[in-house]
PDB file of N, CA and C in Angstrom:
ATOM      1  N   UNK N   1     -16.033 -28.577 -26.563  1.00  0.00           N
ATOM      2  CA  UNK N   1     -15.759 -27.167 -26.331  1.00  0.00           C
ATOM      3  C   UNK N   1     -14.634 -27.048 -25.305  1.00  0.00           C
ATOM      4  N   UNK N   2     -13.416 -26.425 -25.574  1.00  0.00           N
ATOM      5  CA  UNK N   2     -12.821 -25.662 -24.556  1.00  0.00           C
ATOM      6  C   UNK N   2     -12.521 -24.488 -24.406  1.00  0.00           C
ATOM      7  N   UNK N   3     -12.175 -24.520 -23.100  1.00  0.00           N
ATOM      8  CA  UNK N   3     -12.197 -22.867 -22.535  1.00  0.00           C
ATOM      9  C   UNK N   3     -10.616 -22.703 -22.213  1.00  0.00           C
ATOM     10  N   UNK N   4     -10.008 -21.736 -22.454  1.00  0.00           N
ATOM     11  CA  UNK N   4      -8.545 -21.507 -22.454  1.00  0.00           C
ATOM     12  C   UNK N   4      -8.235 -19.943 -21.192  1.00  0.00           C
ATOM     13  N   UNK N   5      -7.789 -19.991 -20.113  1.00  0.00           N
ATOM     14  CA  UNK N   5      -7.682 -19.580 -19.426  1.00  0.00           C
ATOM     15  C   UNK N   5      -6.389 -19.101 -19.262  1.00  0.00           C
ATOM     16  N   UNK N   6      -6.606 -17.319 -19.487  1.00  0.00           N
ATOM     17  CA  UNK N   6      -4.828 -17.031 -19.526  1.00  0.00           C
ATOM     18  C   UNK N   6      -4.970 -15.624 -18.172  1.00  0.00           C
ATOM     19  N   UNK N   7      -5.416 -15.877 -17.779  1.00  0.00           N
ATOM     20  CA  UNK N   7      -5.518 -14.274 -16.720  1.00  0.00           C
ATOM     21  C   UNK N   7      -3.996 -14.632 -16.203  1.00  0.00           C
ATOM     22  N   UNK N   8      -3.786 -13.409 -16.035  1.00  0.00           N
ATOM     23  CA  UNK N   8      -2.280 -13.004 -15.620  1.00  0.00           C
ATOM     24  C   UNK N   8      -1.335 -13.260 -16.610  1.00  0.00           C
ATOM     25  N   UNK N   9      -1.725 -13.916 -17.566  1.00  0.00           N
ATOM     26  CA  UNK N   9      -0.355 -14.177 -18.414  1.00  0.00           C
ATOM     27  C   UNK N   9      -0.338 -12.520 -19.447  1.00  0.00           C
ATOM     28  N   UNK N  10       1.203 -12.150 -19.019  1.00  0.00           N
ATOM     29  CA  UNK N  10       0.940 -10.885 -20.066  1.00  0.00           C
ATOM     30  C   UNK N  10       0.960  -9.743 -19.686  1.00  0.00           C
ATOM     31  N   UNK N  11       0.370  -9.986 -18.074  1.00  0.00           N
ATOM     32  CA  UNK N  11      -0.590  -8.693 -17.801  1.00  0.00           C
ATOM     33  C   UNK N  11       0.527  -7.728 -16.859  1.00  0.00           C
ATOM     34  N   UNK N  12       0.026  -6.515 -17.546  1.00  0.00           N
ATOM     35  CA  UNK N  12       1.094  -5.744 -16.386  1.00  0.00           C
ATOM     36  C   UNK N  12       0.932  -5.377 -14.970  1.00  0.00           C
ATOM     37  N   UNK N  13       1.759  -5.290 -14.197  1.00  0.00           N
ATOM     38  CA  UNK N  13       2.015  -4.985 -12.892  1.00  0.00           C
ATOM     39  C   UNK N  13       0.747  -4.208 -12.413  1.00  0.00           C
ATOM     40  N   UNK N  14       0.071  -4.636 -11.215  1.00  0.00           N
ATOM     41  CA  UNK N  14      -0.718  -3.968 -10.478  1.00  0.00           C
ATOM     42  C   UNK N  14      -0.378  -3.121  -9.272  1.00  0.00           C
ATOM     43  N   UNK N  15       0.129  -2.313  -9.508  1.00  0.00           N
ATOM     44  CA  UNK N  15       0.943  -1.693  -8.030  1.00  0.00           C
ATOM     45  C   UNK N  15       0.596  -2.659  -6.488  1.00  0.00           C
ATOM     46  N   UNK N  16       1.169  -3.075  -6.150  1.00  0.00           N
ATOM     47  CA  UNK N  16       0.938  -3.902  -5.020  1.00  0.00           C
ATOM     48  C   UNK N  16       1.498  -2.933  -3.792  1.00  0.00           C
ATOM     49  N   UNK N  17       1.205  -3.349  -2.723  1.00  0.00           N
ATOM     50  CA  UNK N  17       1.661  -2.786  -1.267  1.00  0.00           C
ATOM     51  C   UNK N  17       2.503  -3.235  -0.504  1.00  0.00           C
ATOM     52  N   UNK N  18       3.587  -3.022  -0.293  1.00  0.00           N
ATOM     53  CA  UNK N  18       4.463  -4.048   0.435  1.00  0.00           C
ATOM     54  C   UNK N  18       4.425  -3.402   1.946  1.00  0.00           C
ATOM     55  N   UNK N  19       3.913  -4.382   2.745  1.00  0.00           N
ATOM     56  CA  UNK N  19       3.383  -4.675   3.870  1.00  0.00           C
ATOM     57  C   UNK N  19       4.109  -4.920   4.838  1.00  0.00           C
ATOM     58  N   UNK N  20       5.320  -5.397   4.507  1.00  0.00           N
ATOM     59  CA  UNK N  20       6.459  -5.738   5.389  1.00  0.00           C
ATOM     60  C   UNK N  20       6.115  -7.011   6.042  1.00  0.00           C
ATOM     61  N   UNK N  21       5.381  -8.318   5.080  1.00  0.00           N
ATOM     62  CA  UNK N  21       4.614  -9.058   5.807  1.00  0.00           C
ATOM     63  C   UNK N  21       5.833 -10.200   6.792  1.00  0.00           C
ATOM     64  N   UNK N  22       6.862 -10.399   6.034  1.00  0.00           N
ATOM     65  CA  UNK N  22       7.756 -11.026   7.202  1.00  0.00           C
ATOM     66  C   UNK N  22       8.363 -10.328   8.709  1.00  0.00           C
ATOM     67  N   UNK N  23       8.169  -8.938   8.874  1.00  0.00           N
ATOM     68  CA  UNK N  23       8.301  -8.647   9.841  1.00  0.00           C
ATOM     69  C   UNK N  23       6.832  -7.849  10.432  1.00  0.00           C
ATOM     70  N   UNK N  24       5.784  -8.382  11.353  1.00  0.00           N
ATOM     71  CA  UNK N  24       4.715  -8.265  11.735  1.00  0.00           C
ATOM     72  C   UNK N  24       4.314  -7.119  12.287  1.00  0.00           C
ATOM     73  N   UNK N  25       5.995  -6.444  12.983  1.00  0.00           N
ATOM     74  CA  UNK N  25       6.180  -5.430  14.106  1.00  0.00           C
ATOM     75  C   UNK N  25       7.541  -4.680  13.511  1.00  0.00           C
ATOM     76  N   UNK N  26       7.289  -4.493  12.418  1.00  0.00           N
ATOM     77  CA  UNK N  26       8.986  -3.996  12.131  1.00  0.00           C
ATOM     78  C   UNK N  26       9.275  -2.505  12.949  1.00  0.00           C
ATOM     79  N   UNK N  27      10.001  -2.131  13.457  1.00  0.00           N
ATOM     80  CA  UNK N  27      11.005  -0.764  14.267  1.00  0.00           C
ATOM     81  C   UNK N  27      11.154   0.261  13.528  1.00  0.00           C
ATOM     82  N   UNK N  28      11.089   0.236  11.999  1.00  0.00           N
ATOM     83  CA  UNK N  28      10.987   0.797  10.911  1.00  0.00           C
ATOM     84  C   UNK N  28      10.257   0.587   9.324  1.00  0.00           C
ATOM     85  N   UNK N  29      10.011   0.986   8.716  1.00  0.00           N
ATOM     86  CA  UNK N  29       9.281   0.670   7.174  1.00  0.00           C
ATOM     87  C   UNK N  29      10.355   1.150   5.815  1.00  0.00           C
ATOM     88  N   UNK N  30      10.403  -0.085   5.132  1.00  0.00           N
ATOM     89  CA  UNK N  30      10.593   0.449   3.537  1.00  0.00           C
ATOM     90  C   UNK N  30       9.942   1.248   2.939  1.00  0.00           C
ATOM     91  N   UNK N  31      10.289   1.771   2.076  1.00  0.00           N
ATOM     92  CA  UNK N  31       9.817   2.706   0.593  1.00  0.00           C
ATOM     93  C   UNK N  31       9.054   1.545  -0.280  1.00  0.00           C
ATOM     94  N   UNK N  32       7.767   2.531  -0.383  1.00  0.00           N
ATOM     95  CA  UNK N  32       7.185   1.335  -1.259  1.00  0.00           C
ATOM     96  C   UNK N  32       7.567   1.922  -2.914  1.00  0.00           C
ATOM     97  N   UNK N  33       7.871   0.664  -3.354  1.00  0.00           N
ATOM     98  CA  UNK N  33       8.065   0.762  -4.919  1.00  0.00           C
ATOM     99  C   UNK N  33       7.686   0.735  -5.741  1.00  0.00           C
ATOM    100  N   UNK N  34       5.911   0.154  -5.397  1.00  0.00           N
ATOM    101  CA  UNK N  34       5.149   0.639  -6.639  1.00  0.00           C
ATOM    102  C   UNK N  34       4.064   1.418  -6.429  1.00  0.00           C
ATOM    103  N   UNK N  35       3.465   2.370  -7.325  1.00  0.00           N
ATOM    104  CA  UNK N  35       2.326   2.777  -7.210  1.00  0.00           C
ATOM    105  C   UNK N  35       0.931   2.210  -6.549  1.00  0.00           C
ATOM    106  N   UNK N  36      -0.046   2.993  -5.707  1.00  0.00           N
ATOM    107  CA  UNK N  36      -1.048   2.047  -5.935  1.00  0.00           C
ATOM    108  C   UNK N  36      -1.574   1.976  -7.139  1.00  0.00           C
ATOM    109  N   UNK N  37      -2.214   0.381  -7.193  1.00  0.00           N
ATOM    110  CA  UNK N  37      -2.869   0.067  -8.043  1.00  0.00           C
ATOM    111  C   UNK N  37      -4.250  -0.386  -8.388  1.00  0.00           C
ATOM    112  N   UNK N  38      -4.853  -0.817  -9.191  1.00  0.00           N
ATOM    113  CA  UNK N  38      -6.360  -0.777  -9.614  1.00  0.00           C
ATOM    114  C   UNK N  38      -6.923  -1.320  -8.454  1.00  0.00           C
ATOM    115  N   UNK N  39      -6.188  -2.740  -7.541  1.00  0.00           N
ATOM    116  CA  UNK N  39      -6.363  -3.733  -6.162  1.00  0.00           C
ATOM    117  C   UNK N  39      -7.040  -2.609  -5.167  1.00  0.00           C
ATOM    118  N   UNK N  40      -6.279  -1.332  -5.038  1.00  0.00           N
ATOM    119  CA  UNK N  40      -6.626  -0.704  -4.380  1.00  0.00           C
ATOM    120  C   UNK N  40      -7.457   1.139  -4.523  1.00  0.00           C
ATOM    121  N   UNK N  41      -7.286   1.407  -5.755  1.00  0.00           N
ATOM    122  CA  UNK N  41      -8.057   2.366  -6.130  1.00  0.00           C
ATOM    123  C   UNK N  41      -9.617   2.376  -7.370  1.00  0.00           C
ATOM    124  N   UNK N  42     -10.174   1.029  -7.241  1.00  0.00           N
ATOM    125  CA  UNK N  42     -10.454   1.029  -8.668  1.00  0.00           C
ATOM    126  C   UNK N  42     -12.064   0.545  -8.085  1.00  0.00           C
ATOM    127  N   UNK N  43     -12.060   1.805  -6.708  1.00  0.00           N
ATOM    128  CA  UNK N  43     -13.387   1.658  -6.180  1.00  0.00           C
ATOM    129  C   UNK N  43     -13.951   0.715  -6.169  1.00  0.00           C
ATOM    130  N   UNK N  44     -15.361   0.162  -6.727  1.00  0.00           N
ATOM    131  CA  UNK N  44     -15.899  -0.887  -6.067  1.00  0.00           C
ATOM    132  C   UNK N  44     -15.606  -2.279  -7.244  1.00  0.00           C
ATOM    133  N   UNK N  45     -14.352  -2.174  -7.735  1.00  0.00           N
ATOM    134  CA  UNK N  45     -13.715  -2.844  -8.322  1.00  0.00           C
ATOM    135  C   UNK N  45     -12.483  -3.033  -7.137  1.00  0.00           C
ATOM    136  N   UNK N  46     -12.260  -2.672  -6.028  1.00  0.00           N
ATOM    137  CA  UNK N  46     -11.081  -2.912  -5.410  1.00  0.00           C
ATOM    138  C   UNK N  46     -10.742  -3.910  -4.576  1.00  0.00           C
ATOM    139  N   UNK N  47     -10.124  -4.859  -4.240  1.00  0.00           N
ATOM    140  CA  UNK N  47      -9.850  -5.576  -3.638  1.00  0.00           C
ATOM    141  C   UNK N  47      -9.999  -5.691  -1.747  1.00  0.00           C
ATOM    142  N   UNK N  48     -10.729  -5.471  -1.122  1.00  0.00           N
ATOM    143  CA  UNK N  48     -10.980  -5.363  -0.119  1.00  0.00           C
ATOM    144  C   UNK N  48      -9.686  -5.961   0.528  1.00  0.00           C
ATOM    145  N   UNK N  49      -9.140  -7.177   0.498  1.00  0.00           N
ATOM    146  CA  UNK N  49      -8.367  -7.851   1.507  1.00  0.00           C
ATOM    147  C   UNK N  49      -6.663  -6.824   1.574  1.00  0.00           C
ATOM    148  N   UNK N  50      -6.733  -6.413   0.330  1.00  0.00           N
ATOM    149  CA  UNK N  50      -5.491  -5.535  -0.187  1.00  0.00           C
ATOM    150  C   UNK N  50      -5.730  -4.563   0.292  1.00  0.00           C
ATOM    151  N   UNK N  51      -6.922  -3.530   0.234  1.00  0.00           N
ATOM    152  CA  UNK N  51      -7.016  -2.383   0.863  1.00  0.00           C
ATOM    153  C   UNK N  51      -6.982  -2.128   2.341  1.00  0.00           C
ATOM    154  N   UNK N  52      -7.645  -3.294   3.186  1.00  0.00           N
ATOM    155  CA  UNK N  52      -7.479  -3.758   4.702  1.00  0.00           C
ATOM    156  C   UNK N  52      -6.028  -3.584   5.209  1.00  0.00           C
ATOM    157  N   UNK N  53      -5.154  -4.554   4.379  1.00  0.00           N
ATOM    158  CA  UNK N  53      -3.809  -4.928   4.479  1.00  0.00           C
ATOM    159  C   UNK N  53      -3.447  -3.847   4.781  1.00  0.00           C
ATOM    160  N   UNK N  54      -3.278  -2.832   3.569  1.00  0.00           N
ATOM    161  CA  UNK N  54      -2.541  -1.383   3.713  1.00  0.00           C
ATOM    162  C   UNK N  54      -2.815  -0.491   4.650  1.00  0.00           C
ATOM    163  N   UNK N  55      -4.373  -0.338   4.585  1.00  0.00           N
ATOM    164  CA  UNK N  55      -4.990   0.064   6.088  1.00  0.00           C
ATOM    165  C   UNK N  55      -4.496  -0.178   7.319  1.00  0.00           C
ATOM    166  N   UNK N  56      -4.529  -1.447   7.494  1.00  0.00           N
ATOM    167  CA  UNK N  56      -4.075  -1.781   9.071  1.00  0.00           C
ATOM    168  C   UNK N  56      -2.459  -1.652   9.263  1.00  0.00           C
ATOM    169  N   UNK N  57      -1.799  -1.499   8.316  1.00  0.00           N
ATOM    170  CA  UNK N  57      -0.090  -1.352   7.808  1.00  0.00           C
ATOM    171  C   UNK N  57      -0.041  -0.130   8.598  1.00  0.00           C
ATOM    172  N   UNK N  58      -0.676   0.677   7.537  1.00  0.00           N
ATOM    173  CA  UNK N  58      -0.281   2.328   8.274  1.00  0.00           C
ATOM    174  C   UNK N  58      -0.537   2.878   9.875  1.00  0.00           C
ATOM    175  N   UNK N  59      -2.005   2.244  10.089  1.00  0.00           N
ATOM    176  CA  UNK N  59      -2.665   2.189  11.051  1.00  0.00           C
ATOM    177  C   UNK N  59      -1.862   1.965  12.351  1.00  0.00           C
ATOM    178  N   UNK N  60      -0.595   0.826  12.121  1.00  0.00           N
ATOM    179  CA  UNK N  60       0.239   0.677  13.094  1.00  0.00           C
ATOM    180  C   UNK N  60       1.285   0.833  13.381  1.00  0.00           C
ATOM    181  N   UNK N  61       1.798   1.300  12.005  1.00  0.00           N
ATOM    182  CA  UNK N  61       3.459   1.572  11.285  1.00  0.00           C
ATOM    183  C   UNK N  61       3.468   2.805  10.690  1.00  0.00           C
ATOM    184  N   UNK N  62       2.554   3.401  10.569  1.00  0.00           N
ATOM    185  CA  UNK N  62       2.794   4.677   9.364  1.00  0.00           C
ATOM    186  C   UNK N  62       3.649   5.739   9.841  1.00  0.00           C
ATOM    187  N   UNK N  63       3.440   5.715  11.382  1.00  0.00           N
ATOM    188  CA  UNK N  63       4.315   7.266  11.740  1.00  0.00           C
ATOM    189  C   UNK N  63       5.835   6.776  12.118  1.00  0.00           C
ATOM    190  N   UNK N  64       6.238   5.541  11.749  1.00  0.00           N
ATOM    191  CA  UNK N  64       7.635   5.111  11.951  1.00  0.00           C
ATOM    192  C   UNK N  64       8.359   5.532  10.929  1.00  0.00           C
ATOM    193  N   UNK N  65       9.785   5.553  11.329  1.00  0.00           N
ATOM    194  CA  UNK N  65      10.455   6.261  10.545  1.00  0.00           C
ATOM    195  C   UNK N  65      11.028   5.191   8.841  1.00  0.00           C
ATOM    196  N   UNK N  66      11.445   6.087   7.875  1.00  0.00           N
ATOM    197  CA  UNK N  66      11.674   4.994   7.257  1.00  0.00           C
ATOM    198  C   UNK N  66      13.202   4.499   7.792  1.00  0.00           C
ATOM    199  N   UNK N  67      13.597   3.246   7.325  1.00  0.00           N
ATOM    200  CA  UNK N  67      15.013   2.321   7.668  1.00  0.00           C
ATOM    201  C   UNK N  67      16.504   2.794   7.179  1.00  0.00           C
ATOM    202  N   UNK N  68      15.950   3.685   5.947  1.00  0.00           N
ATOM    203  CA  UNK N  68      17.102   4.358   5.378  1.00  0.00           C
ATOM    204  C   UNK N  68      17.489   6.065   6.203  1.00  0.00           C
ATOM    205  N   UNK N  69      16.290   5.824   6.382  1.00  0.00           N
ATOM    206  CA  UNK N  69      16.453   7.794   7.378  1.00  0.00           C
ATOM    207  C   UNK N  69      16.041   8.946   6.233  1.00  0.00           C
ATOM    208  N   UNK N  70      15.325   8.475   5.408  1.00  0.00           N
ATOM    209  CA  UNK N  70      15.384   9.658   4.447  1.00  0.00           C
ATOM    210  C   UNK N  70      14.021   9.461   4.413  1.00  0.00           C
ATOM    211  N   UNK N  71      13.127  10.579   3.978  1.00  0.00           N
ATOM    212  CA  UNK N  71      11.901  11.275   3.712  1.00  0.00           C
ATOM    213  C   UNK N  71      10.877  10.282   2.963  1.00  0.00           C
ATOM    214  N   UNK N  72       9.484  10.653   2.625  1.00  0.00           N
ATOM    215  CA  UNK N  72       9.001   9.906   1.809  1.00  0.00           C
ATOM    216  C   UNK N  72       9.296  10.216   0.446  1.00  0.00           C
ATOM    217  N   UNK N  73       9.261   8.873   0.189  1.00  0.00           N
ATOM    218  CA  UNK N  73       9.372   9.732  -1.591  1.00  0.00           C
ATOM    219  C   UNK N  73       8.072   9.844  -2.259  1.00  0.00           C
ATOM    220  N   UNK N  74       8.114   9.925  -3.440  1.00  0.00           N
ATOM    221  CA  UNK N  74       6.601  10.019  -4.083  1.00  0.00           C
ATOM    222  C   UNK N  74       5.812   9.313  -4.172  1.00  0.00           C
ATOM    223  N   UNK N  75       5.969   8.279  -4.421  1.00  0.00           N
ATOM    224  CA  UNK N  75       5.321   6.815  -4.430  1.00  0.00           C
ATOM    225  C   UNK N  75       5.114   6.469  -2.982  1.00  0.00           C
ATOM    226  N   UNK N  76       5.753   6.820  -1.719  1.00  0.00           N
ATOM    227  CA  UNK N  76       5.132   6.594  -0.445  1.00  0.00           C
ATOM    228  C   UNK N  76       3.888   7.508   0.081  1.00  0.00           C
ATOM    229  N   UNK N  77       4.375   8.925  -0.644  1.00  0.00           N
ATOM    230  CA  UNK N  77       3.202   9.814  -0.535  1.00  0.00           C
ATOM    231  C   UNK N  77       1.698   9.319  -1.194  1.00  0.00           C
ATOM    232  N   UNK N  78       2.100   9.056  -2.496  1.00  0.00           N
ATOM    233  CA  UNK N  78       0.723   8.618  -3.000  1.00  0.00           C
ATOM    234  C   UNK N  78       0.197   7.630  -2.095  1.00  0.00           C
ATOM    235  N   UNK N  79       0.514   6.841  -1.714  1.00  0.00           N
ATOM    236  CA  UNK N  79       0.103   5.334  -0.429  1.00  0.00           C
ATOM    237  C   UNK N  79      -0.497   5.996   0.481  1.00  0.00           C
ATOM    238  N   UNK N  80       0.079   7.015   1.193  1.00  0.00           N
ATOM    239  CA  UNK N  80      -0.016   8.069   2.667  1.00  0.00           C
ATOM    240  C   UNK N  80      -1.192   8.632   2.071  1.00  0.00           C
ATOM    241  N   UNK N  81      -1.716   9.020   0.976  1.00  0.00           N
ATOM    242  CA  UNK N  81      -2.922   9.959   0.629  1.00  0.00           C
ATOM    243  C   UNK N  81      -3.612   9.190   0.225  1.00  0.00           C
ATOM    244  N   UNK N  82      -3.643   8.237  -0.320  1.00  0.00           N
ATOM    245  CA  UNK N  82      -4.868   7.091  -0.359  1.00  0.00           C
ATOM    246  C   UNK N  82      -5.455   6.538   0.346  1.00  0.00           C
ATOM    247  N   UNK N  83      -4.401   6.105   1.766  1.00  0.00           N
ATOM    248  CA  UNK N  83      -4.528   6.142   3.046  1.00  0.00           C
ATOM    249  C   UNK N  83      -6.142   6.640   3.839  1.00  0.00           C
ATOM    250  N   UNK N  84      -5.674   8.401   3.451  1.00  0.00           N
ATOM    251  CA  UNK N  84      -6.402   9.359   4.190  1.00  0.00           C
ATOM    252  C   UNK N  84      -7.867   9.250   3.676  1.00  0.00           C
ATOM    253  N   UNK N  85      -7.345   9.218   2.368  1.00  0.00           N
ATOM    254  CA  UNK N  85      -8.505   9.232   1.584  1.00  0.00           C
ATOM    255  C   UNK N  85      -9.550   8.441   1.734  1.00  0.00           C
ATOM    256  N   UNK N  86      -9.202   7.027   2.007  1.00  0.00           N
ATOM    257  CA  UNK N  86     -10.008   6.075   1.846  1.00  0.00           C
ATOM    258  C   UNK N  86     -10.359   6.130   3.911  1.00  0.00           C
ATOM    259  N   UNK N  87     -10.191   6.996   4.540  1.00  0.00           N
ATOM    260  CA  UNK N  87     -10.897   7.774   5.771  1.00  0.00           C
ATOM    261  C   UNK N  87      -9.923   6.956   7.041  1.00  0.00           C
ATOM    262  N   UNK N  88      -8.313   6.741   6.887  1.00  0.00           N
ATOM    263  CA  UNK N  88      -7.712   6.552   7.786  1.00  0.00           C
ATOM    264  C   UNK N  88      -7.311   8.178   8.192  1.00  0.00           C
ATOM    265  N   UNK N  89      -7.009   7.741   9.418  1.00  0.00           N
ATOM    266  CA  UNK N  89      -6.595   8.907  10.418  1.00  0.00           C
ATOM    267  C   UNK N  89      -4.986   9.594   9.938  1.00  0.00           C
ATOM    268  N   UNK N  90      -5.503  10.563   9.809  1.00  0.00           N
ATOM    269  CA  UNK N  90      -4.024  11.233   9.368  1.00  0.00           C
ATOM    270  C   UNK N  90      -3.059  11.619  10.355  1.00  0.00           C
ATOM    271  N   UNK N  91      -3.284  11.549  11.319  1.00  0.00           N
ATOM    272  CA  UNK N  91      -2.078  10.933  12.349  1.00  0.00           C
ATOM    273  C   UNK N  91      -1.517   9.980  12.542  1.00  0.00           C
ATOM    274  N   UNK N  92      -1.989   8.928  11.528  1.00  0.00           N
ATOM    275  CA  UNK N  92      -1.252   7.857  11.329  1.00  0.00           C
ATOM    276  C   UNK N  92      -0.333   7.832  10.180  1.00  0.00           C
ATOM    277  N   UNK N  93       0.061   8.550   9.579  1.00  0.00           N
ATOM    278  CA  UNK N  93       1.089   8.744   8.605  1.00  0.00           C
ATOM    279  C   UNK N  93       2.077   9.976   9.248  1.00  0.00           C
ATOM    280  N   UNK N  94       3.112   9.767   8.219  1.00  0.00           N
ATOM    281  CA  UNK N  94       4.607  11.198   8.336  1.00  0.00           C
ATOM    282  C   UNK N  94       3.354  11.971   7.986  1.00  0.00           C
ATOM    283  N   UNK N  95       4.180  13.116   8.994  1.00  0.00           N
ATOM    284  CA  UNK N  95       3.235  14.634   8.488  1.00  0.00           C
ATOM    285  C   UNK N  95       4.356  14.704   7.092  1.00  0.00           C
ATOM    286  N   UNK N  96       3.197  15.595   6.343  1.00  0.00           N
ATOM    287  CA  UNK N  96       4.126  16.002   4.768  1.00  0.00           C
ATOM    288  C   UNK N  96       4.803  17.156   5.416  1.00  0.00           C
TER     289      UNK N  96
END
């Protein structure tokens, strides 16, 4: 008997969080580029270590400005309200 193992092959994009993990303390934050994804909305299907990540991201970075100088865009908003949602402090994000 064998067993044939293809997870991930194929599979589409899970909105991931970009964390800014090479800079620990960055002065500013990127635009995130993808949606969240199932990692982080797909309730008690969600990835705890991913949802932490983003958590503690905003938690210490959220009210910094972004690097380009321009606003959130939509896809940062959705992040910023998932944020709240999932019961971070909304003083830790851009006010809308």
């Amino acid at each position: 008997m064998s067993v044939v193992l293809v997870a991930g092959c194929g599979a589409e994009p899970d909105g991931g969080f970009d964390a800014q993990g090479d800079t620990p303390s960055p002065s500013c934050i990127q635009h995130q580029s993808q949606s969240p994804g199932s990692r982080y909305t797909g309730r008690e299907k969600s990835d705890p270590r991913s949802v932490l990540e983003m958590m503690r991201f905003y938690a210490a970075n959220g009210t910094k400005a972004f690097c380009d100088g321009k606003p959130p865009t939509g896809t940062d908003r959705q992040w910023m309200e998932l944020y709240t949602a999932l019961g971070g402090d909304a003083s830790h994000v851009i006010a809308k």
